[in-house]
Backbone as numpy.savetxt, mean C-alpha at the origin, in Angstrom:
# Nx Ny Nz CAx CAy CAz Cx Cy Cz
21.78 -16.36 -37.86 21.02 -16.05 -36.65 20.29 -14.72 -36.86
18.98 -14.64 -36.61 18.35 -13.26 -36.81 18.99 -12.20 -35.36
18.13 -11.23 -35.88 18.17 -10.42 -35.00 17.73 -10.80 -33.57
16.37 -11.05 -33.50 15.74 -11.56 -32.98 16.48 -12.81 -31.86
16.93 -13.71 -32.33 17.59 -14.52 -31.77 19.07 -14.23 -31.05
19.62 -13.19 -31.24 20.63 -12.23 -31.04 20.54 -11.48 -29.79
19.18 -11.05 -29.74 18.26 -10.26 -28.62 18.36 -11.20 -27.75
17.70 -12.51 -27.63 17.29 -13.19 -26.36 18.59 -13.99 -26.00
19.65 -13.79 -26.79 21.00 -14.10 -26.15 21.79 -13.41 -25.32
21.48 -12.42 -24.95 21.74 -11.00 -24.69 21.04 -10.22 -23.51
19.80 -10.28 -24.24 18.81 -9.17 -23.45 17.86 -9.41 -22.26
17.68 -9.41 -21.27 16.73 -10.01 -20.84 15.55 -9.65 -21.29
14.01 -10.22 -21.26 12.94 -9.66 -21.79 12.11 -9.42 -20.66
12.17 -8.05 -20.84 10.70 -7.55 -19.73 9.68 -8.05 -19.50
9.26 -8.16 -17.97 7.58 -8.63 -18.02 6.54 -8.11 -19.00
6.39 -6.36 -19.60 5.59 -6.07 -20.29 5.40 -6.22 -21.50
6.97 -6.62 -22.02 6.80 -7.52 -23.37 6.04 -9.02 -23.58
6.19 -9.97 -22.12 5.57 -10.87 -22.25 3.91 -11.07 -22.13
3.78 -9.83 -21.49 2.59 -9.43 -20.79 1.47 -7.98 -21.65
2.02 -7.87 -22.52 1.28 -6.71 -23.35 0.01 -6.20 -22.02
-1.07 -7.03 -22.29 -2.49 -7.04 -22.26 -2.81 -6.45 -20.43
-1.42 -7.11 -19.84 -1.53 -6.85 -18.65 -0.91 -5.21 -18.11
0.31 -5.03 -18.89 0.63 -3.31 -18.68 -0.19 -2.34 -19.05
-1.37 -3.20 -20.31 -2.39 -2.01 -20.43 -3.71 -1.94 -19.72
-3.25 -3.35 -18.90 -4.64 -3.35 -17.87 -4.18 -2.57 -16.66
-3.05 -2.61 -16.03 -2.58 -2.04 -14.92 -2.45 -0.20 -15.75
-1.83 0.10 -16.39 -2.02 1.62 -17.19 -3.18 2.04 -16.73
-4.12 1.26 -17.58 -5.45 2.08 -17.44 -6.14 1.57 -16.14
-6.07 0.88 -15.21 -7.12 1.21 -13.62 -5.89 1.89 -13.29
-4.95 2.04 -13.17 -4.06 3.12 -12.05 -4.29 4.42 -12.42
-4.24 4.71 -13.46 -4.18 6.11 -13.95 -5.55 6.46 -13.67
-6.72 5.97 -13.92 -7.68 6.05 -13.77 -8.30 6.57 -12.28
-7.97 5.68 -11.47 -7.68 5.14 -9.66 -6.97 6.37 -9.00
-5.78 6.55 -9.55 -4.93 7.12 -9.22 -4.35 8.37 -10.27
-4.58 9.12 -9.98 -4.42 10.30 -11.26 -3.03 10.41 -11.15
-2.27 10.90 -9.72 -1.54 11.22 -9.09 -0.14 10.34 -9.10
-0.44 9.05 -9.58 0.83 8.28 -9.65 1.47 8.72 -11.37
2.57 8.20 -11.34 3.41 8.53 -12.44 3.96 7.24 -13.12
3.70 6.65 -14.02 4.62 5.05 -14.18 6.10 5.87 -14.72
6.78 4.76 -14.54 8.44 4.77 -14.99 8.65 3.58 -15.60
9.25 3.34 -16.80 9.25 2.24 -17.47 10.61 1.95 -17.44
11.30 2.42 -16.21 12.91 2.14 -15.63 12.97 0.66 -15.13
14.21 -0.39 -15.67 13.99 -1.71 -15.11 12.65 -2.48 -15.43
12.14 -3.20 -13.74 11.18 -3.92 -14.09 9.67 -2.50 -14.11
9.92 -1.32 -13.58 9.00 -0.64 -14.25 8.70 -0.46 -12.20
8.15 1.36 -12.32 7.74 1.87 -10.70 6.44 2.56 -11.20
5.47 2.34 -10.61 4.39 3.81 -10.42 5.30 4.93 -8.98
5.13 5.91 -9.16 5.36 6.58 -7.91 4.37 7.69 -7.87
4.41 8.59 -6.77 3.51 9.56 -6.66 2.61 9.45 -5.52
1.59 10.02 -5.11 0.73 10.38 -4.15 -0.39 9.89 -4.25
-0.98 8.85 -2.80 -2.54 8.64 -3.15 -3.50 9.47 -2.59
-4.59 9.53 -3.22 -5.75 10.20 -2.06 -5.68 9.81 -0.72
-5.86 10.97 0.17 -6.10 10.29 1.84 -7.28 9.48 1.91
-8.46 9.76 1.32 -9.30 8.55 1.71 -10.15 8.09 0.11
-9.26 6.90 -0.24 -9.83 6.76 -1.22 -10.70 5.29 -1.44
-11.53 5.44 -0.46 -12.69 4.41 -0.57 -14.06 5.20 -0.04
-14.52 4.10 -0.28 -16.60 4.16 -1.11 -17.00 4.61 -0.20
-17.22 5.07 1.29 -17.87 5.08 2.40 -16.96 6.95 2.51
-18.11 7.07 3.42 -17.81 8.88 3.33 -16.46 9.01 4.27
-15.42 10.12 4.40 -14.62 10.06 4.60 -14.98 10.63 6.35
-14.39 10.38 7.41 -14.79 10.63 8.60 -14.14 12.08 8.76
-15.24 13.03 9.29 -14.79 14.07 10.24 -13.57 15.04 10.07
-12.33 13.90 11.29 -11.59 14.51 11.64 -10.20 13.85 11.16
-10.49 13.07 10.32 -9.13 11.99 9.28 -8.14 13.45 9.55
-8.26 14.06 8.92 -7.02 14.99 8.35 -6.31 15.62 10.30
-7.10 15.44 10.86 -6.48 15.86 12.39 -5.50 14.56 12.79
-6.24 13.79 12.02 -4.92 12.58 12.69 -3.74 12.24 11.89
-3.89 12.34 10.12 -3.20 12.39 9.29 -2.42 13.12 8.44
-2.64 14.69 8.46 -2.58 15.49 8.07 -3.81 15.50 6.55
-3.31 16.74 5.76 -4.27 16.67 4.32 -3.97 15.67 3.21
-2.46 14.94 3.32 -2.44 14.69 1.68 -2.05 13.23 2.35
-2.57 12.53 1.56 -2.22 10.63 1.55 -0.84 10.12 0.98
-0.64 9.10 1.27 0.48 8.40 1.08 1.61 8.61 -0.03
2.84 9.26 0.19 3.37 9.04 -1.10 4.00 7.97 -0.87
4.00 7.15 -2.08 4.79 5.92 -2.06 5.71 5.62 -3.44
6.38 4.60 -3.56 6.78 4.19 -4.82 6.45 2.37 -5.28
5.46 2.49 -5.93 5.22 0.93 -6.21 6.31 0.17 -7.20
6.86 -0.71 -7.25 7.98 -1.42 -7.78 7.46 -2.70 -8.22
7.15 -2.89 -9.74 7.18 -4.40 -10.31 8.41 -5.37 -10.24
8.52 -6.73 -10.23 9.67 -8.05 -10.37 9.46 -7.85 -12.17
10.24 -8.54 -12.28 10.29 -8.65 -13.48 9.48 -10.29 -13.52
9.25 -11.11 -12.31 8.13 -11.76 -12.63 6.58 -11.71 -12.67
6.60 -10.37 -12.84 4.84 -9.87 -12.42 4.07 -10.37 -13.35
3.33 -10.71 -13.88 2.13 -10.38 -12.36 2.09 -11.92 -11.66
3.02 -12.72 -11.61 3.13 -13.70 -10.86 3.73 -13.41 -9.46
4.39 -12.57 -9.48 5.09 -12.05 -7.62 4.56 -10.55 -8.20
3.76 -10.09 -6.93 2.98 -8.82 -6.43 4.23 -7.76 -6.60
3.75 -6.65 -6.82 4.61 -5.30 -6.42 5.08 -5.08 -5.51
5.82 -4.87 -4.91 6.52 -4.38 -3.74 5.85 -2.50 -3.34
5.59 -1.88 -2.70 4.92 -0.99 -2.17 6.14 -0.17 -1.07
6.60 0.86 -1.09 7.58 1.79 -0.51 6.99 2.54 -0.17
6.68 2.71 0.77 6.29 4.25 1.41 7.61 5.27 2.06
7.11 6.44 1.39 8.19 7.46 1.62 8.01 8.87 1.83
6.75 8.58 2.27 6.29 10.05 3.41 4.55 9.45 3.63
4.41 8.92 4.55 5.26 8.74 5.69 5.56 7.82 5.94
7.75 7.55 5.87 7.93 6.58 5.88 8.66 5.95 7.07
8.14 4.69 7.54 8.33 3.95 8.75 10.18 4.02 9.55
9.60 3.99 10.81 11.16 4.16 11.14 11.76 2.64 10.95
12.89 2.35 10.53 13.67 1.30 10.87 13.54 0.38 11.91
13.03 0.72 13.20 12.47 -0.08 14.47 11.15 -0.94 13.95
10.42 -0.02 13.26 8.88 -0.61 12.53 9.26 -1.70 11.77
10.24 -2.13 10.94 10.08 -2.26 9.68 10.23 -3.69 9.78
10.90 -4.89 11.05 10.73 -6.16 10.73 9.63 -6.63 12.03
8.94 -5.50 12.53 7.50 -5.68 13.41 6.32 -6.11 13.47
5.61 -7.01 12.99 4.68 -7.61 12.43 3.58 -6.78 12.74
3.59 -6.35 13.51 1.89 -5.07 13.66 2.36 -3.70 13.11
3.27 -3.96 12.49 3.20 -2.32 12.00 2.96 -2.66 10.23
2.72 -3.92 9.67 2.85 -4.59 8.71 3.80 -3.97 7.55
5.12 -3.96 8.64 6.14 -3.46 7.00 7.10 -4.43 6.88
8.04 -4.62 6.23 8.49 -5.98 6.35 10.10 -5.35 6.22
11.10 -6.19 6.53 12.49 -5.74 6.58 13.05 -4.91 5.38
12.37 -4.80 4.17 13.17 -3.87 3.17 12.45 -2.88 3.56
11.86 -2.91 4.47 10.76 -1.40 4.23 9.68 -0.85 3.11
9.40 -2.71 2.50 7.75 -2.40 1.55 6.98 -2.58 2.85
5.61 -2.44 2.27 4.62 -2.93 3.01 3.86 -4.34 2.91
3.81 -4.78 4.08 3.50 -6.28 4.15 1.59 -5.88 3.96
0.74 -6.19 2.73 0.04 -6.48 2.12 -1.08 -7.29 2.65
-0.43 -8.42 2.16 -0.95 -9.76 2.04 -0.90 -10.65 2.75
-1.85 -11.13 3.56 -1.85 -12.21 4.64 -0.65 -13.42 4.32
-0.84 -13.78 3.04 0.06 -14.61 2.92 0.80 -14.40 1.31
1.51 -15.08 1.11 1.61 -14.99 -0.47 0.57 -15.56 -2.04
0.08 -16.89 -0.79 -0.70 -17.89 -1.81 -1.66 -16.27 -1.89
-2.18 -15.38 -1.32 -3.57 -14.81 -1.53 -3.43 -14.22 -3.00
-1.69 -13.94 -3.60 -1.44 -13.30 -4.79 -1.27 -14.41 -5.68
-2.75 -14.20 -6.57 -2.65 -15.14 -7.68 -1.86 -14.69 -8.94
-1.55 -13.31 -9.24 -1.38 -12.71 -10.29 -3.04 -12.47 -11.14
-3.84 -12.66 -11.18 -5.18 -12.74 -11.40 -5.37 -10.62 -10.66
-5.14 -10.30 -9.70 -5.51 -9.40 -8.90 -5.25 -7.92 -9.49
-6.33 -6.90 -9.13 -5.87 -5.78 -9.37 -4.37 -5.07 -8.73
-3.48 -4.63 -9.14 -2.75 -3.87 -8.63 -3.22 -2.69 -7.75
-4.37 -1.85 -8.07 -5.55 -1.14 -7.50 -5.84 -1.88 -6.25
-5.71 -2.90 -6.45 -6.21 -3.10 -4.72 -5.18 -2.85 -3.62
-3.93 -3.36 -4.22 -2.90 -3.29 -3.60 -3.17 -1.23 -2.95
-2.89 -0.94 -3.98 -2.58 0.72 -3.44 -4.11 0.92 -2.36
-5.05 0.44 -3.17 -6.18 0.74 -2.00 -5.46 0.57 -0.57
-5.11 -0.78 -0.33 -4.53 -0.69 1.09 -3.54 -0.46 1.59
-2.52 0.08 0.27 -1.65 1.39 0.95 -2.31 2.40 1.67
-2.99 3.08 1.04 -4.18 3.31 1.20 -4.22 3.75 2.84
-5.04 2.60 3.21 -5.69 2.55 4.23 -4.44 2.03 5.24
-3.04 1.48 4.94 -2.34 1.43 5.67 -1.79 3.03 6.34
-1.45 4.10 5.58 -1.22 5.30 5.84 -2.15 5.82 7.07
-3.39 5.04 7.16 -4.42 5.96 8.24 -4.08 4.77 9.32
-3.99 3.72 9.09 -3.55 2.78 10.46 -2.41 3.18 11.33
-1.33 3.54 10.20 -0.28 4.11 10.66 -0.39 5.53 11.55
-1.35 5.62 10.84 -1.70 7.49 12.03 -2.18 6.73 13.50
-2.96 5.98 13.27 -3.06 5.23 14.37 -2.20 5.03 15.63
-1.39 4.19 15.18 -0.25 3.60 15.83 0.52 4.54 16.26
0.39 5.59 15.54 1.58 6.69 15.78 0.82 7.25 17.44
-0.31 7.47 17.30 -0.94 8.14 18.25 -1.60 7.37 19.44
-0.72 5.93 18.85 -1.30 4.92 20.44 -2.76 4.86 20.18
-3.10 5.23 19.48 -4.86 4.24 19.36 -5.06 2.73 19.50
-4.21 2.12 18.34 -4.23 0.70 17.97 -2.88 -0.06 18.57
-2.78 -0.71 19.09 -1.62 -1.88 19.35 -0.86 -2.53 18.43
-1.97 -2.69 17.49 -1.65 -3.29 16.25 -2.69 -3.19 14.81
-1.91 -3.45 13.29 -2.53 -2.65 12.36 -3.78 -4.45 12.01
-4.77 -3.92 11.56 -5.54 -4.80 11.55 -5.72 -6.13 10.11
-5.80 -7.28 10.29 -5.76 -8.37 9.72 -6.28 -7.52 7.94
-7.26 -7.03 7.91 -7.72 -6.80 6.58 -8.39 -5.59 6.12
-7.18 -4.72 6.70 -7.02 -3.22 6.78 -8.47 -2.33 6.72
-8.59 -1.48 5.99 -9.54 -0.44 6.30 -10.38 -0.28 4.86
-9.72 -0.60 4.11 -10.41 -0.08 2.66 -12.07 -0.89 2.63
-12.57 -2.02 3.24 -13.95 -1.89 3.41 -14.65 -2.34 4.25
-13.58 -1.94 5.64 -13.80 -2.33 7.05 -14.04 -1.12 7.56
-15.13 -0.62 8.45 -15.03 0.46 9.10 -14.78 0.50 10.70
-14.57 -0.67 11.19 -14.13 -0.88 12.29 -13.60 0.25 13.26
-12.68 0.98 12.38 -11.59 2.24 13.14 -12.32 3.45 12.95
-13.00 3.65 12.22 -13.94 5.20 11.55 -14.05 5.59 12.57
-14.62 5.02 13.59 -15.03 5.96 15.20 -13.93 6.66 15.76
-13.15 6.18 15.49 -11.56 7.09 16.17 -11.38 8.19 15.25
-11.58 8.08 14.15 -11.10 9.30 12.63 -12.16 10.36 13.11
-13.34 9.92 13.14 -14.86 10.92 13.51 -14.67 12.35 14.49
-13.74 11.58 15.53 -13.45 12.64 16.36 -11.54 13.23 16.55
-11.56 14.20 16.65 -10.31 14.80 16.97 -9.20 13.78 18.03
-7.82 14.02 17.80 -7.31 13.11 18.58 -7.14 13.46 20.12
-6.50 13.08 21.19 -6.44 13.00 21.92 -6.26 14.41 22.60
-6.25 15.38 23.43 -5.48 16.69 23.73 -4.21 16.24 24.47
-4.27 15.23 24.95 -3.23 14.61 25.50 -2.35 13.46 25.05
-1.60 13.84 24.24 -0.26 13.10 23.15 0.27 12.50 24.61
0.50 12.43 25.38 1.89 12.17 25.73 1.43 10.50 26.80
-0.01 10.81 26.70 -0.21 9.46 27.11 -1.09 8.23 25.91
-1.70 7.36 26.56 -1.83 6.21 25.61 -3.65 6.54 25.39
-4.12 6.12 24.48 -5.94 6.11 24.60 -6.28 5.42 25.54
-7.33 5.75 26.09 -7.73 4.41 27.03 -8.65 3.36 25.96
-9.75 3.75 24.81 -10.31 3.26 24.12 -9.50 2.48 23.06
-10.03 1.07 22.82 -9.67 0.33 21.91 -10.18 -0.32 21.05
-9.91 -0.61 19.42 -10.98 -0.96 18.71 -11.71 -2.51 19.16
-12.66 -2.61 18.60 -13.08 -3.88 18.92 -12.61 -4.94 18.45
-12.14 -6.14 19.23 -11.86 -7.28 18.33 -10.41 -7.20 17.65
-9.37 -7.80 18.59 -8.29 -7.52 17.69 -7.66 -8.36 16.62
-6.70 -7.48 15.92 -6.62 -7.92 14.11 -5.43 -8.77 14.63
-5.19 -9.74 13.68 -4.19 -10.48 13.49 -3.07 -9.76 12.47
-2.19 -10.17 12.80 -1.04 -9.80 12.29 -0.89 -10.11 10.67
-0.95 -9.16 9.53 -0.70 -9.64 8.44 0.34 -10.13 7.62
1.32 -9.96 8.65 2.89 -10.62 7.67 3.27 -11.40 8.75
């Protein structure tokens, strides 16, 4: 019996061994995308680290940082060891959701406390950037400022990264009055993504 054959009696084999072409496709747009994340090649493998607060194409509004503070999402992204056939799992951990949020369908986090993504599962072909995913971490972090501050009811069907739907609320300063609800609401409400 070789070595080799010794190994797969034994060992399990990592997605990035089966997948070469794909850890160096995800390497290079994250690092790229994301300066700020860190990979860990622990288990099935984590990016962690910090995203930009507004990291999409359209100019950043105003008064974002009055509703969000300065720095964007830290999270910890988590591969299966069946990737890129089942999506990453996505942890947010500043700022991270209370326990009440987390099996709520408008707050789109789901009972482990990743973030619910994806309208459905079929939408993850494995075909997809991982980059997109964090994009709408992303833009989940500013929904979440939202919600926090009673703007939105609920976080919207196909988030923010190239919807500007919510920008009018970011534009201006929040409320002087926290302790009640907005009277203004976005237009057209989102469906629930998980």
């Amino acid at each position: 019996m070789t070595t080799h054959h010794q190994r797969s009696a034994r060992t399990p084999i990592a997605w990035w061994e089966c997948e070469p072409r794909r850890l160096h496709r995800d390497q290079e747009e994250i690092t790229t995308r994301f300066p700020d994340l860190a990979w860990q090649q622990d288990g099935a493998g984590t990016w962690e680290g910090r995203l930009p607060r507004w990291p999409f194409h359209r100019p950043e509004p105003a008064h974002l940082t009055d509703w969000t503070g300065h720095e964007g999402l830290l999270l910890r992204m988590e591969y299966h060891q069946a990737y890129p056939m089942v999506a990453p799992r996505i942890i947010p951990l500043a700022p991270r959701p209370e326990p009440l949020e987390w099996t709520q369908h408008r707050w789109h986090v789901s009972g482990d406390a990743s973030l619910c993504l994806l309208r459905e599962d079929a939408v993850w072909t494995g075909r997809e950037s991982a980059v997109d995913l964090l994009l709408k971490a992303a833009g989940w972090r500013i929904e979440y400022a939202l919600m926090k501050h009673h703007v939105i009811d609920e976080m919207t069907a196909n988030g923010i990264v190239s919807d500007d739907r919510l920008d009018h609320f970011l534009a201006r300063p929040p409320s002087p009055d926290e302790s009640g609800h907005h009277a203004a609401r976005p237009t057209g409400p989102g469906e629930s993504a998980c």
